[in-house]
């Protein structure tokens, strides 16, 4: 079977979600073409020749970008079987079927995709979340790593970035997280030897830094330790970054010096808020004090903490937003925060646990198929106005430092914040969008 895999967006990284199923299907003897539309144009010839076209939908932005591509692919090849897989495929099953997708799979889709390609009429239905025997991803045919987001270093140089997953899913059930409706507290461990083989292959392609894409690298702290120790032993000059919950930074703080010693340059952590009431509603598992303590632990261990936020929620007040600005500034973390984070608005997606809350039910409108969310309006118009202003400012790519943008945001919020002098930090040159 001739299979085309399409990705529209994956955080500026070479898509693991194309490389992994490509390996499975090629092992089974199928012809595979993997196209990353964030870097290359759609090949109409490849689509015309395909028996299956599979769309990788790991996140909200990727799904929105895929909708017009689905229509275009159907027009090019009316006979191809259209498949969608990934976290946001499962969350938007009904909408995708309305748009012409015939088979919808979740994120653990490799085995089902092999079944679809190998058997006429196979639906790929798997029932419960499957447990796969993971194999090394096959990145052949994808754009070179140097075409993706790079890591900008304080000395003005940059590192070529590879990426991989050591685990998939998450054992936590944060109320606002889109992973929860699919994994519901489950996570899957990718064998150490598979992770190392994928890293080795990317180092051979020029990677000097690895970004771990796990929703939480410390879901399996012993597993994480084995990986970073083995990776550092094999590639002592290789640096890396990972995503770790505040809760886990506190619970496993003894591992932070090991991360620093094995090349970890920064840890991204979804802090979301400094308001304990908001954190409780989101069921984040940490408090304001916990965030402050985690920042100190990372600083003492010599690892940069990169906090991310959901700055605007139905519970956000002007005073609360100003408080967040002050806390981040007091911790000396302003240079660590990508400007877009100051304007992120809470997304209420299909099947979100946020819909359990009466105060969310009372403010959301009907599901919007264009935005793939339940839209909401804040009770205080000033909050929504500030969010639009901040997002307009933060979303513009300009030759302004993070400190300068932060200062302008403080002006919009009508607060004076003293910024301590801080050294520059490494950062990805393509900001995250969910």
mmCIF file of C-alpha atoms in Angstrom, residues 21-418:
data_model
loop_
_atom_site.group_PDB
_atom_site.id
_atom_site.type_symbol
_atom_site.label_atom_id
_atom_site.label_comp_id
_atom_site.label_asym_id
_atom_site.label_seq_id
_atom_site.Cartn_x
_atom_site.Cartn_y
_atom_site.Cartn_z
ATOM 1 C CA UNK A 21 4.275 5.246 12.198
ATOM 2 C CA UNK A 22 6.488 5.480 9.099
ATOM 3 C CA UNK A 23 8.843 2.982 10.728
ATOM 4 C CA UNK A 24 5.996 0.594 11.481
ATOM 5 C CA UNK A 25 4.550 0.698 7.961
ATOM 6 C CA UNK A 26 7.903 0.447 6.196
ATOM 7 C CA UNK A 27 8.752 -2.572 8.348
ATOM 8 C CA UNK A 28 5.521 -4.120 7.099
ATOM 9 C CA UNK A 29 6.539 -3.518 3.462
ATOM 10 C CA UNK A 30 4.442 -0.457 2.635
ATOM 11 C CA UNK A 31 5.590 2.547 0.602
ATOM 12 C CA UNK A 32 5.557 5.628 2.836
ATOM 13 C CA UNK A 33 5.864 9.323 2.019
ATOM 14 C CA UNK A 34 6.074 11.650 5.045
ATOM 15 C CA UNK A 35 5.375 15.340 4.378
ATOM 16 C CA UNK A 36 5.753 18.088 6.947
ATOM 17 C CA UNK A 37 3.607 20.936 5.674
ATOM 18 C CA UNK A 38 5.153 23.340 8.175
ATOM 19 C CA UNK A 39 8.306 23.132 6.062
ATOM 20 C CA UNK A 40 7.349 21.750 2.625
ATOM 21 C CA UNK A 41 4.503 22.155 0.144
ATOM 22 C CA UNK A 42 1.940 19.441 -0.358
ATOM 23 C CA UNK A 43 2.980 17.075 -3.149
ATOM 24 C CA UNK A 44 -0.083 16.547 -5.325
ATOM 25 C CA UNK A 45 1.702 13.702 -7.130
ATOM 26 C CA UNK A 46 2.252 11.877 -3.823
ATOM 27 C CA UNK A 47 -1.404 12.370 -2.852
ATOM 28 C CA UNK A 48 -2.650 11.105 -6.237
ATOM 29 C CA UNK A 49 -0.576 7.937 -5.862
ATOM 30 C CA UNK A 50 -1.698 7.235 -2.295
ATOM 31 C CA UNK A 51 -4.136 4.588 -1.211
ATOM 32 C CA UNK A 52 -4.168 6.100 2.286
ATOM 33 C CA UNK A 53 -3.547 9.679 3.406
ATOM 34 C CA UNK A 54 -3.119 9.974 7.177
ATOM 35 C CA UNK A 55 -3.180 13.305 9.018
ATOM 36 C CA UNK A 56 -1.184 13.634 12.241
ATOM 37 C CA UNK A 57 -3.109 15.871 14.676
ATOM 38 C CA UNK A 58 -1.213 16.172 17.971
ATOM 39 C CA UNK A 59 -2.554 19.559 19.057
ATOM 40 C CA UNK A 60 -5.092 22.323 18.561
ATOM 41 C CA UNK A 61 -3.146 24.433 16.050
ATOM 42 C CA UNK A 62 -2.235 21.377 13.959
ATOM 43 C CA UNK A 63 -5.890 20.390 13.711
ATOM 44 C CA UNK A 64 -7.111 23.820 12.660
ATOM 45 C CA UNK A 65 -4.411 23.992 9.982
ATOM 46 C CA UNK A 66 -5.330 20.503 8.756
ATOM 47 C CA UNK A 67 -9.005 21.213 8.025
ATOM 48 C CA UNK A 68 -8.484 23.007 4.676
ATOM 49 C CA UNK A 69 -5.793 20.468 3.724
ATOM 50 C CA UNK A 70 -8.276 17.627 4.222
ATOM 51 C CA UNK A 71 -10.603 19.293 1.722
ATOM 52 C CA UNK A 72 -7.759 19.790 -0.751
ATOM 53 C CA UNK A 73 -6.537 16.187 -0.444
ATOM 54 C CA UNK A 74 -10.040 14.861 -1.034
ATOM 55 C CA UNK A 75 -10.298 16.959 -4.189
ATOM 56 C CA UNK A 76 -6.934 15.717 -5.485
ATOM 57 C CA UNK A 77 -7.618 12.048 -4.756
ATOM 58 C CA UNK A 78 -11.303 11.201 -4.191
ATOM 59 C CA UNK A 79 -10.492 7.493 -3.885
ATOM 60 C CA UNK A 80 -7.870 7.653 -1.120
ATOM 61 C CA UNK A 81 -8.833 6.466 2.351
ATOM 62 C CA UNK A 82 -8.474 9.429 4.687
ATOM 63 C CA UNK A 83 -7.299 8.766 8.234
ATOM 64 C CA UNK A 84 -6.658 11.128 11.151
ATOM 65 C CA UNK A 85 -4.644 10.124 14.198
ATOM 66 C CA UNK A 86 -3.243 11.778 17.272
ATOM 67 C CA UNK A 87 -4.508 13.385 20.448
ATOM 68 C CA UNK A 88 -6.698 15.987 18.747
ATOM 69 C CA UNK A 89 -8.000 13.537 16.175
ATOM 70 C CA UNK A 90 -9.712 11.556 18.897
ATOM 71 C CA UNK A 91 -10.969 14.749 20.571
ATOM 72 C CA UNK A 92 -12.559 15.959 17.312
ATOM 73 C CA UNK A 93 -13.845 12.666 15.926
ATOM 74 C CA UNK A 94 -17.303 13.848 14.824
ATOM 75 C CA UNK A 95 -16.030 17.052 13.200
ATOM 76 C CA UNK A 96 -13.315 15.228 11.264
ATOM 77 C CA UNK A 97 -15.778 12.679 9.933
ATOM 78 C CA UNK A 98 -18.008 15.518 8.772
ATOM 79 C CA UNK A 99 -14.995 16.875 6.851
ATOM 80 C CA UNK A 100 -14.384 13.582 5.039
ATOM 81 C CA UNK A 101 -12.094 11.621 7.371
ATOM 82 C CA UNK A 102 -13.128 7.967 7.287
ATOM 83 C CA UNK A 103 -11.070 6.564 10.177
ATOM 84 C CA UNK A 104 -10.173 8.396 13.385
ATOM 85 C CA UNK A 105 -7.485 7.065 15.710
ATOM 86 C CA UNK A 106 -5.939 8.266 18.954
ATOM 87 C CA UNK A 107 -2.262 8.952 19.639
ATOM 88 C CA UNK A 108 -1.212 5.299 20.094
ATOM 89 C CA UNK A 109 -2.023 4.629 16.445
ATOM 90 C CA UNK A 110 0.955 2.797 14.918
ATOM 91 C CA UNK A 111 -0.408 -0.746 15.152
ATOM 92 C CA UNK A 112 -3.842 0.306 13.914
ATOM 93 C CA UNK A 113 -2.317 2.126 10.943
ATOM 94 C CA UNK A 114 -0.472 -1.036 9.950
ATOM 95 C CA UNK A 115 -3.748 -2.942 10.131
ATOM 96 C CA UNK A 116 -5.530 -0.361 7.966
ATOM 97 C CA UNK A 117 -2.800 -0.443 5.325
ATOM 98 C CA UNK A 118 -2.636 -4.207 5.294
ATOM 99 C CA UNK A 119 -6.274 -5.227 5.177
ATOM 100 C CA UNK A 120 -8.998 -3.986 2.872
ATOM 101 C CA UNK A 121 -11.912 -2.681 4.911
ATOM 102 C CA UNK A 122 -10.004 -2.552 8.207
ATOM 103 C CA UNK A 123 -11.345 0.156 10.483
ATOM 104 C CA UNK A 124 -8.370 0.468 12.744
ATOM 105 C CA UNK A 125 -10.635 0.434 15.801
ATOM 106 C CA UNK A 126 -8.634 -0.483 18.889
ATOM 107 C CA UNK A 127 -11.026 -0.024 21.814
ATOM 108 C CA UNK A 128 -8.938 0.575 24.931
ATOM 109 C CA UNK A 129 -5.712 2.527 24.680
ATOM 110 C CA UNK A 130 -3.270 -0.038 23.248
ATOM 111 C CA UNK A 131 0.114 -1.025 24.657
ATOM 112 C CA UNK A 132 2.551 -0.986 21.773
ATOM 113 C CA UNK A 133 5.955 -2.595 21.373
ATOM 114 C CA UNK A 134 7.745 0.586 20.325
ATOM 115 C CA UNK A 135 10.396 0.541 17.624
ATOM 116 C CA UNK A 136 12.911 3.144 16.444
ATOM 117 C CA UNK A 137 11.260 5.937 14.430
ATOM 118 C CA UNK A 138 12.235 6.225 10.771
ATOM 119 C CA UNK A 139 12.928 9.859 9.868
ATOM 120 C CA UNK A 140 13.872 9.170 6.228
ATOM 121 C CA UNK A 141 12.388 11.694 3.812
ATOM 122 C CA UNK A 142 11.621 14.343 6.430
ATOM 123 C CA UNK A 143 13.203 17.806 6.130
ATOM 124 C CA UNK A 144 16.706 18.137 7.564
ATOM 125 C CA UNK A 145 16.954 19.110 11.221
ATOM 126 C CA UNK A 146 18.585 22.424 10.389
ATOM 127 C CA UNK A 147 15.329 23.520 8.727
ATOM 128 C CA UNK A 148 13.512 23.386 12.042
ATOM 129 C CA UNK A 149 13.562 25.600 15.123
ATOM 130 C CA UNK A 150 17.040 26.000 16.541
ATOM 131 C CA UNK A 151 18.247 26.711 20.049
ATOM 132 C CA UNK A 152 19.613 30.220 20.380
ATOM 133 C CA UNK A 153 22.497 30.362 22.847
ATOM 134 C CA UNK A 154 23.475 33.367 24.990
ATOM 135 C CA UNK A 155 26.764 33.769 23.095
ATOM 136 C CA UNK A 156 24.919 34.303 19.808
ATOM 137 C CA UNK A 157 25.519 30.803 18.436
ATOM 138 C CA UNK A 158 22.786 28.265 17.827
ATOM 139 C CA UNK A 159 22.312 24.530 18.216
ATOM 140 C CA UNK A 160 20.587 22.176 15.779
ATOM 141 C CA UNK A 161 17.700 20.581 17.638
ATOM 142 C CA UNK A 162 16.437 17.011 17.437
ATOM 143 C CA UNK A 163 13.474 15.712 19.404
ATOM 144 C CA UNK A 164 12.130 12.435 20.709
ATOM 145 C CA UNK A 165 9.686 10.966 23.224
ATOM 146 C CA UNK A 166 10.781 8.901 26.215
ATOM 147 C CA UNK A 167 7.179 8.454 27.376
ATOM 148 C CA UNK A 168 3.738 9.096 25.937
ATOM 149 C CA UNK A 169 0.663 10.221 27.816
ATOM 150 C CA UNK A 170 0.599 11.394 31.430
ATOM 151 C CA UNK A 171 -0.316 9.873 34.781
ATOM 152 C CA UNK A 172 -1.896 13.150 35.963
ATOM 153 C CA UNK A 173 -5.369 14.505 35.237
ATOM 154 C CA UNK A 174 -5.005 18.296 35.195
ATOM 155 C CA UNK A 175 -8.490 19.569 34.522
ATOM 156 C CA UNK A 176 -7.641 21.778 31.516
ATOM 157 C CA UNK A 177 -5.221 19.399 29.768
ATOM 158 C CA UNK A 178 -6.317 17.876 26.413
ATOM 159 C CA UNK A 179 -4.283 14.744 27.159
ATOM 160 C CA UNK A 180 -6.669 13.731 29.944
ATOM 161 C CA UNK A 181 -9.796 12.833 27.894
ATOM 162 C CA UNK A 182 -7.655 10.416 25.854
ATOM 163 C CA UNK A 183 -5.109 8.951 28.285
ATOM 164 C CA UNK A 184 -7.125 9.431 31.506
ATOM 165 C CA UNK A 185 -4.091 9.153 33.776
ATOM 166 C CA UNK A 186 -2.209 6.541 31.746
ATOM 167 C CA UNK A 187 1.244 6.852 30.240
ATOM 168 C CA UNK A 188 3.436 4.595 28.138
ATOM 169 C CA UNK A 189 7.193 4.117 28.534
ATOM 170 C CA UNK A 190 9.334 3.950 25.398
ATOM 171 C CA UNK A 191 12.223 1.489 25.974
ATOM 172 C CA UNK A 192 15.559 3.113 26.739
ATOM 173 C CA UNK A 193 17.260 1.424 23.784
ATOM 174 C CA UNK A 194 14.601 2.761 21.364
ATOM 175 C CA UNK A 195 14.979 6.308 22.696
ATOM 176 C CA UNK A 196 18.773 6.117 22.482
ATOM 177 C CA UNK A 197 18.647 4.748 18.930
ATOM 178 C CA UNK A 198 16.446 7.650 17.849
ATOM 179 C CA UNK A 199 18.758 10.163 19.527
ATOM 180 C CA UNK A 200 21.807 8.515 17.932
ATOM 181 C CA UNK A 201 20.249 8.776 14.475
ATOM 182 C CA UNK A 202 19.525 12.479 14.960
ATOM 183 C CA UNK A 203 23.032 13.194 16.250
ATOM 184 C CA UNK A 204 24.296 11.603 13.037
ATOM 185 C CA UNK A 205 22.077 14.101 11.182
ATOM 186 C CA UNK A 206 23.720 16.995 13.001
ATOM 187 C CA UNK A 207 21.671 17.444 16.177
ATOM 188 C CA UNK A 208 23.617 19.023 19.039
ATOM 189 C CA UNK A 209 20.593 19.416 21.313
ATOM 190 C CA UNK A 210 17.635 17.105 22.020
ATOM 191 C CA UNK A 211 14.201 18.331 23.060
ATOM 192 C CA UNK A 212 12.199 15.664 24.898
ATOM 193 C CA UNK A 213 8.551 15.962 23.882
ATOM 194 C CA UNK A 214 7.085 13.986 26.799
ATOM 195 C CA UNK A 215 4.137 15.750 28.454
ATOM 196 C CA UNK A 216 6.091 15.126 31.671
ATOM 197 C CA UNK A 217 9.639 13.749 31.629
ATOM 198 C CA UNK A 218 9.362 12.776 35.314
ATOM 199 C CA UNK A 219 6.218 10.657 34.946
ATOM 200 C CA UNK A 220 8.792 7.862 35.208
ATOM 201 C CA UNK A 221 11.729 9.435 37.095
ATOM 202 C CA UNK A 222 13.808 6.249 37.163
ATOM 203 C CA UNK A 223 13.273 5.822 33.419
ATOM 204 C CA UNK A 224 14.287 9.454 32.861
ATOM 205 C CA UNK A 225 17.438 8.967 34.902
ATOM 206 C CA UNK A 226 18.474 5.919 32.901
ATOM 207 C CA UNK A 227 17.977 7.783 29.634
ATOM 208 C CA UNK A 228 19.933 10.929 30.531
ATOM 209 C CA UNK A 229 22.799 8.939 32.051
ATOM 210 C CA UNK A 230 23.077 6.676 29.000
ATOM 211 C CA UNK A 231 22.673 9.579 26.575
ATOM 212 C CA UNK A 232 25.368 11.613 28.313
ATOM 213 C CA UNK A 233 27.720 8.640 28.386
ATOM 214 C CA UNK A 234 27.327 8.119 24.633
ATOM 215 C CA UNK A 235 27.158 11.813 23.649
ATOM 216 C CA UNK A 236 28.904 13.828 26.386
ATOM 217 C CA UNK A 237 28.657 17.110 24.472
ATOM 218 C CA UNK A 238 24.935 16.780 23.705
ATOM 219 C CA UNK A 239 22.579 19.127 25.545
ATOM 220 C CA UNK A 240 18.845 18.692 26.057
ATOM 221 C CA UNK A 241 15.644 20.110 27.539
ATOM 222 C CA UNK A 242 12.542 18.505 29.011
ATOM 223 C CA UNK A 243 9.057 19.273 30.316
ATOM 224 C CA UNK A 244 8.505 18.587 34.034
ATOM 225 C CA UNK A 245 5.594 19.479 36.333
ATOM 226 C CA UNK A 246 6.223 21.763 39.304
ATOM 227 C CA UNK A 247 4.868 18.930 41.451
ATOM 228 C CA UNK A 248 7.578 16.601 40.134
ATOM 229 C CA UNK A 249 10.346 19.190 40.429
ATOM 230 C CA UNK A 250 9.540 19.312 44.135
ATOM 231 C CA UNK A 251 9.067 15.572 44.621
ATOM 232 C CA UNK A 252 12.228 14.586 42.717
ATOM 233 C CA UNK A 253 14.445 17.592 43.387
ATOM 234 C CA UNK A 254 17.381 15.278 44.106
ATOM 235 C CA UNK A 255 17.525 14.533 40.365
ATOM 236 C CA UNK A 256 17.966 18.170 39.330
ATOM 237 C CA UNK A 257 21.774 18.227 39.848
ATOM 238 C CA UNK A 258 21.970 15.072 37.702
ATOM 239 C CA UNK A 259 20.051 16.812 34.921
ATOM 240 C CA UNK A 260 22.450 19.760 35.062
ATOM 241 C CA UNK A 261 25.474 17.453 35.043
ATOM 242 C CA UNK A 262 24.206 15.500 32.016
ATOM 243 C CA UNK A 263 23.583 18.537 29.824
ATOM 244 C CA UNK A 264 20.057 19.747 30.607
ATOM 245 C CA UNK A 265 19.955 23.425 29.620
ATOM 246 C CA UNK A 266 16.398 24.181 30.657
ATOM 247 C CA UNK A 267 13.211 22.676 32.022
ATOM 248 C CA UNK A 268 9.830 23.824 30.753
ATOM 249 C CA UNK A 269 7.120 23.682 33.404
ATOM 250 C CA UNK A 270 3.417 24.450 32.995
ATOM 251 C CA UNK A 271 3.013 26.772 35.974
ATOM 252 C CA UNK A 272 -0.232 28.165 34.507
ATOM 253 C CA UNK A 273 -1.009 30.583 37.376
ATOM 254 C CA UNK A 274 0.262 32.003 40.658
ATOM 255 C CA UNK A 275 -3.270 32.163 42.081
ATOM 256 C CA UNK A 276 -3.922 29.215 44.384
ATOM 257 C CA UNK A 277 -7.663 29.297 43.694
ATOM 258 C CA UNK A 278 -7.086 29.039 39.931
ATOM 259 C CA UNK A 279 -4.490 26.292 40.415
ATOM 260 C CA UNK A 280 -6.988 24.336 42.504
ATOM 261 C CA UNK A 281 -9.684 24.689 39.841
ATOM 262 C CA UNK A 282 -7.215 23.445 37.213
ATOM 263 C CA UNK A 283 -6.104 20.609 39.549
ATOM 264 C CA UNK A 284 -2.470 21.370 38.744
ATOM 265 C CA UNK A 285 -1.101 19.633 41.838
ATOM 266 C CA UNK A 286 1.020 22.599 42.959
ATOM 267 C CA UNK A 287 0.600 25.946 44.669
ATOM 268 C CA UNK A 288 2.035 29.434 44.313
ATOM 269 C CA UNK A 289 4.523 28.602 47.061
ATOM 270 C CA UNK A 290 5.426 25.378 45.262
ATOM 271 C CA UNK A 291 6.259 27.273 42.082
ATOM 272 C CA UNK A 292 8.479 29.682 43.991
ATOM 273 C CA UNK A 293 10.217 26.759 45.723
ATOM 274 C CA UNK A 294 10.714 24.916 42.425
ATOM 275 C CA UNK A 295 12.260 28.025 40.864
ATOM 276 C CA UNK A 296 14.762 28.161 43.735
ATOM 277 C CA UNK A 297 15.578 24.448 43.407
ATOM 278 C CA UNK A 298 16.260 24.782 39.688
ATOM 279 C CA UNK A 299 18.389 27.880 40.236
ATOM 280 C CA UNK A 300 20.431 26.141 42.941
ATOM 281 C CA UNK A 301 20.921 23.090 40.695
ATOM 282 C CA UNK A 302 22.094 25.229 37.781
ATOM 283 C CA UNK A 303 19.162 24.414 35.476
ATOM 284 C CA UNK A 304 17.127 27.171 33.841
ATOM 285 C CA UNK A 305 13.406 27.031 34.585
ATOM 286 C CA UNK A 306 11.126 28.097 31.719
ATOM 287 C CA UNK A 307 7.605 28.617 33.061
ATOM 288 C CA UNK A 308 4.548 28.631 30.832
ATOM 289 C CA UNK A 309 1.195 30.121 31.778
ATOM 290 C CA UNK A 310 -2.491 30.136 31.041
ATOM 291 C CA UNK A 311 -2.553 33.798 31.877
ATOM 292 C CA UNK A 312 -6.210 34.466 31.052
ATOM 293 C CA UNK A 313 -9.018 32.333 32.480
ATOM 294 C CA UNK A 314 -12.613 33.109 33.478
ATOM 295 C CA UNK A 315 -11.222 33.579 37.007
ATOM 296 C CA UNK A 316 -8.435 36.003 36.058
ATOM 297 C CA UNK A 317 -8.716 39.503 37.479
ATOM 298 C CA UNK A 318 -6.694 42.574 36.585
ATOM 299 C CA UNK A 319 -5.190 42.439 40.061
ATOM 300 C CA UNK A 320 -4.353 38.739 39.628
ATOM 301 C CA UNK A 321 -2.686 39.366 36.275
ATOM 302 C CA UNK A 322 -0.582 42.153 37.759
ATOM 303 C CA UNK A 323 0.335 39.843 40.625
ATOM 304 C CA UNK A 324 1.593 37.226 38.163
ATOM 305 C CA UNK A 325 3.797 39.815 36.456
ATOM 306 C CA UNK A 326 5.254 40.856 39.785
ATOM 307 C CA UNK A 327 5.934 37.293 40.964
ATOM 308 C CA UNK A 328 7.742 36.350 37.763
ATOM 309 C CA UNK A 329 9.791 39.546 37.896
ATOM 310 C CA UNK A 330 10.652 39.042 41.572
ATOM 311 C CA UNK A 331 11.941 35.549 40.738
ATOM 312 C CA UNK A 332 14.121 36.954 37.964
ATOM 313 C CA UNK A 333 12.358 34.802 35.386
ATOM 314 C CA UNK A 334 11.204 37.444 32.886
ATOM 315 C CA UNK A 335 13.927 36.522 30.335
ATOM 316 C CA UNK A 336 12.854 32.874 30.667
ATOM 317 C CA UNK A 337 9.265 33.444 29.516
ATOM 318 C CA UNK A 338 8.388 33.494 25.814
ATOM 319 C CA UNK A 339 6.304 36.664 25.196
ATOM 320 C CA UNK A 340 3.357 34.682 23.826
ATOM 321 C CA UNK A 341 2.911 33.123 27.277
ATOM 322 C CA UNK A 342 1.733 36.451 28.727
ATOM 323 C CA UNK A 343 -1.352 36.337 26.486
ATOM 324 C CA UNK A 344 -2.385 32.671 26.454
ATOM 325 C CA UNK A 345 -6.122 32.202 26.944
ATOM 326 C CA UNK A 346 -7.698 29.104 28.478
ATOM 327 C CA UNK A 347 -8.934 26.714 25.793
ATOM 328 C CA UNK A 348 -12.035 24.691 26.583
ATOM 329 C CA UNK A 349 -11.865 21.787 24.149
ATOM 330 C CA UNK A 350 -14.248 18.944 23.402
ATOM 331 C CA UNK A 351 -14.598 16.550 26.371
ATOM 332 C CA UNK A 352 -12.463 18.839 28.536
ATOM 333 C CA UNK A 353 -12.728 18.222 32.275
ATOM 334 C CA UNK A 354 -13.221 21.975 32.603
ATOM 335 C CA UNK A 355 -16.809 21.371 31.559
ATOM 336 C CA UNK A 356 -17.318 19.633 34.914
ATOM 337 C CA UNK A 357 -17.232 23.062 36.565
ATOM 338 C CA UNK A 358 -20.540 24.974 36.806
ATOM 339 C CA UNK A 359 -18.688 28.281 36.491
ATOM 340 C CA UNK A 360 -17.292 27.129 33.136
ATOM 341 C CA UNK A 361 -20.644 25.822 31.947
ATOM 342 C CA UNK A 362 -22.156 29.220 32.706
ATOM 343 C CA UNK A 363 -19.704 31.222 30.547
ATOM 344 C CA UNK A 364 -19.046 29.028 27.488
ATOM 345 C CA UNK A 365 -20.989 29.205 24.265
ATOM 346 C CA UNK A 366 -21.775 26.335 21.863
ATOM 347 C CA UNK A 367 -18.839 24.393 20.440
ATOM 348 C CA UNK A 368 -17.240 26.350 17.608
ATOM 349 C CA UNK A 369 -16.099 24.094 14.756
ATOM 350 C CA UNK A 370 -13.854 26.874 13.445
ATOM 351 C CA UNK A 371 -11.831 27.365 16.632
ATOM 352 C CA UNK A 372 -12.369 23.781 17.907
ATOM 353 C CA UNK A 373 -13.275 25.172 21.317
ATOM 354 C CA UNK A 374 -16.173 26.195 23.498
ATOM 355 C CA UNK A 375 -15.647 29.993 23.372
ATOM 356 C CA UNK A 376 -16.035 32.015 26.554
ATOM 357 C CA UNK A 377 -16.291 35.670 27.483
ATOM 358 C CA UNK A 378 -14.949 37.103 30.704
ATOM 359 C CA UNK A 379 -17.400 38.782 33.073
ATOM 360 C CA UNK A 380 -15.066 41.791 33.235
ATOM 361 C CA UNK A 381 -14.628 43.284 29.722
ATOM 362 C CA UNK A 382 -11.341 44.858 30.831
ATOM 363 C CA UNK A 383 -9.779 41.406 31.185
ATOM 364 C CA UNK A 384 -10.707 40.358 27.648
ATOM 365 C CA UNK A 385 -9.506 43.715 26.317
ATOM 366 C CA UNK A 386 -6.156 43.299 28.079
ATOM 367 C CA UNK A 387 -5.777 39.771 26.726
ATOM 368 C CA UNK A 388 -6.333 40.964 23.152
ATOM 369 C CA UNK A 389 -3.812 43.781 23.624
ATOM 370 C CA UNK A 390 -1.184 41.497 25.133
ATOM 371 C CA UNK A 391 -1.627 38.808 22.501
ATOM 372 C CA UNK A 392 -1.386 41.365 19.695
ATOM 373 C CA UNK A 393 1.856 42.632 21.190
ATOM 374 C CA UNK A 394 3.351 39.223 21.986
ATOM 375 C CA UNK A 395 2.373 37.687 18.676
ATOM 376 C CA UNK A 396 4.351 40.188 16.628
ATOM 377 C CA UNK A 397 7.845 39.026 15.729
ATOM 378 C CA UNK A 398 10.019 42.055 16.333
ATOM 379 C CA UNK A 399 13.594 42.791 17.219
ATOM 380 C CA UNK A 400 12.683 43.495 20.823
ATOM 381 C CA UNK A 401 13.997 41.689 23.853
ATOM 382 C CA UNK A 402 11.757 39.741 26.169
ATOM 383 C CA UNK A 403 12.401 42.352 28.845
ATOM 384 C CA UNK A 404 11.282 45.167 26.533
ATOM 385 C CA UNK A 405 8.085 43.335 25.613
ATOM 386 C CA UNK A 406 7.442 42.581 29.284
ATOM 387 C CA UNK A 407 7.882 46.269 30.135
ATOM 388 C CA UNK A 408 5.280 47.200 27.511
ATOM 389 C CA UNK A 409 2.882 44.590 28.903
ATOM 390 C CA UNK A 410 3.368 46.111 32.353
ATOM 391 C CA UNK A 411 2.389 49.481 30.880
ATOM 392 C CA UNK A 412 -0.766 47.935 29.419
ATOM 393 C CA UNK A 413 -1.583 46.451 32.834
ATOM 394 C CA UNK A 414 -0.746 49.794 34.475
ATOM 395 C CA UNK A 415 1.856 48.454 36.870
ATOM 396 C CA UNK A 416 5.438 49.425 37.595
ATOM 397 C CA UNK A 417 7.746 46.401 37.918
ATOM 398 C CA UNK A 418 11.455 46.647 38.646
#
